[in-house]
Coordinates of C-alpha atoms in Angstrom, one line a residue:
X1 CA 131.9 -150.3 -54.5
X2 CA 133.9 -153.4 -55.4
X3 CA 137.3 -153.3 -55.6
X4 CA 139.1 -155.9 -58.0
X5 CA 141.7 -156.4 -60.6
X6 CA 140.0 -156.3 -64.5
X7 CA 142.2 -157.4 -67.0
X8 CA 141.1 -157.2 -70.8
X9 CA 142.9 -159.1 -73.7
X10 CA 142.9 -160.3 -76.8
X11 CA 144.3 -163.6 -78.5
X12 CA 147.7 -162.3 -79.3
X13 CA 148.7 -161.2 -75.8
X14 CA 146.7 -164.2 -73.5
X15 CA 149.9 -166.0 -72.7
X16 CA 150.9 -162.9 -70.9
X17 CA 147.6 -162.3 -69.2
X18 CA 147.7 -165.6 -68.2
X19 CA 151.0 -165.5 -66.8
X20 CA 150.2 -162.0 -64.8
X21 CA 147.0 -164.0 -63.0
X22 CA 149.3 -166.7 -62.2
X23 CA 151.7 -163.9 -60.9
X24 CA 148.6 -162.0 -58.8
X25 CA 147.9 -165.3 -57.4
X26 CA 150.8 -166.1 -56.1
X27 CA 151.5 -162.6 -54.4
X28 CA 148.0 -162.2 -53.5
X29 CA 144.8 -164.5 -53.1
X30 CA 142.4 -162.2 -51.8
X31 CA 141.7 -159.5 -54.8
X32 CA 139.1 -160.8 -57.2
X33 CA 140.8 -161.3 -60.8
X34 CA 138.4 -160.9 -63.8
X35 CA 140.0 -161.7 -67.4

């Protein structure tokens, strides 16, 4: 089994989502991020 981060969003919140991958990046490069 994979183990990752899935993220779902819609139009109204992707400035947020977008801000929390750039946040999960920064603290931690080696969990696979889908949006």
């Amino acid at each position: 089994m994979s183990r990752g981060i899935y993220i779902t969003a819609n139009d109204r919140v992707a400035d947020h989502a977008i801000a929390l991958l750039n946040s999960i990046r920064a603290y931690d490069t080696e969990t696979p991020v889908v949006l």
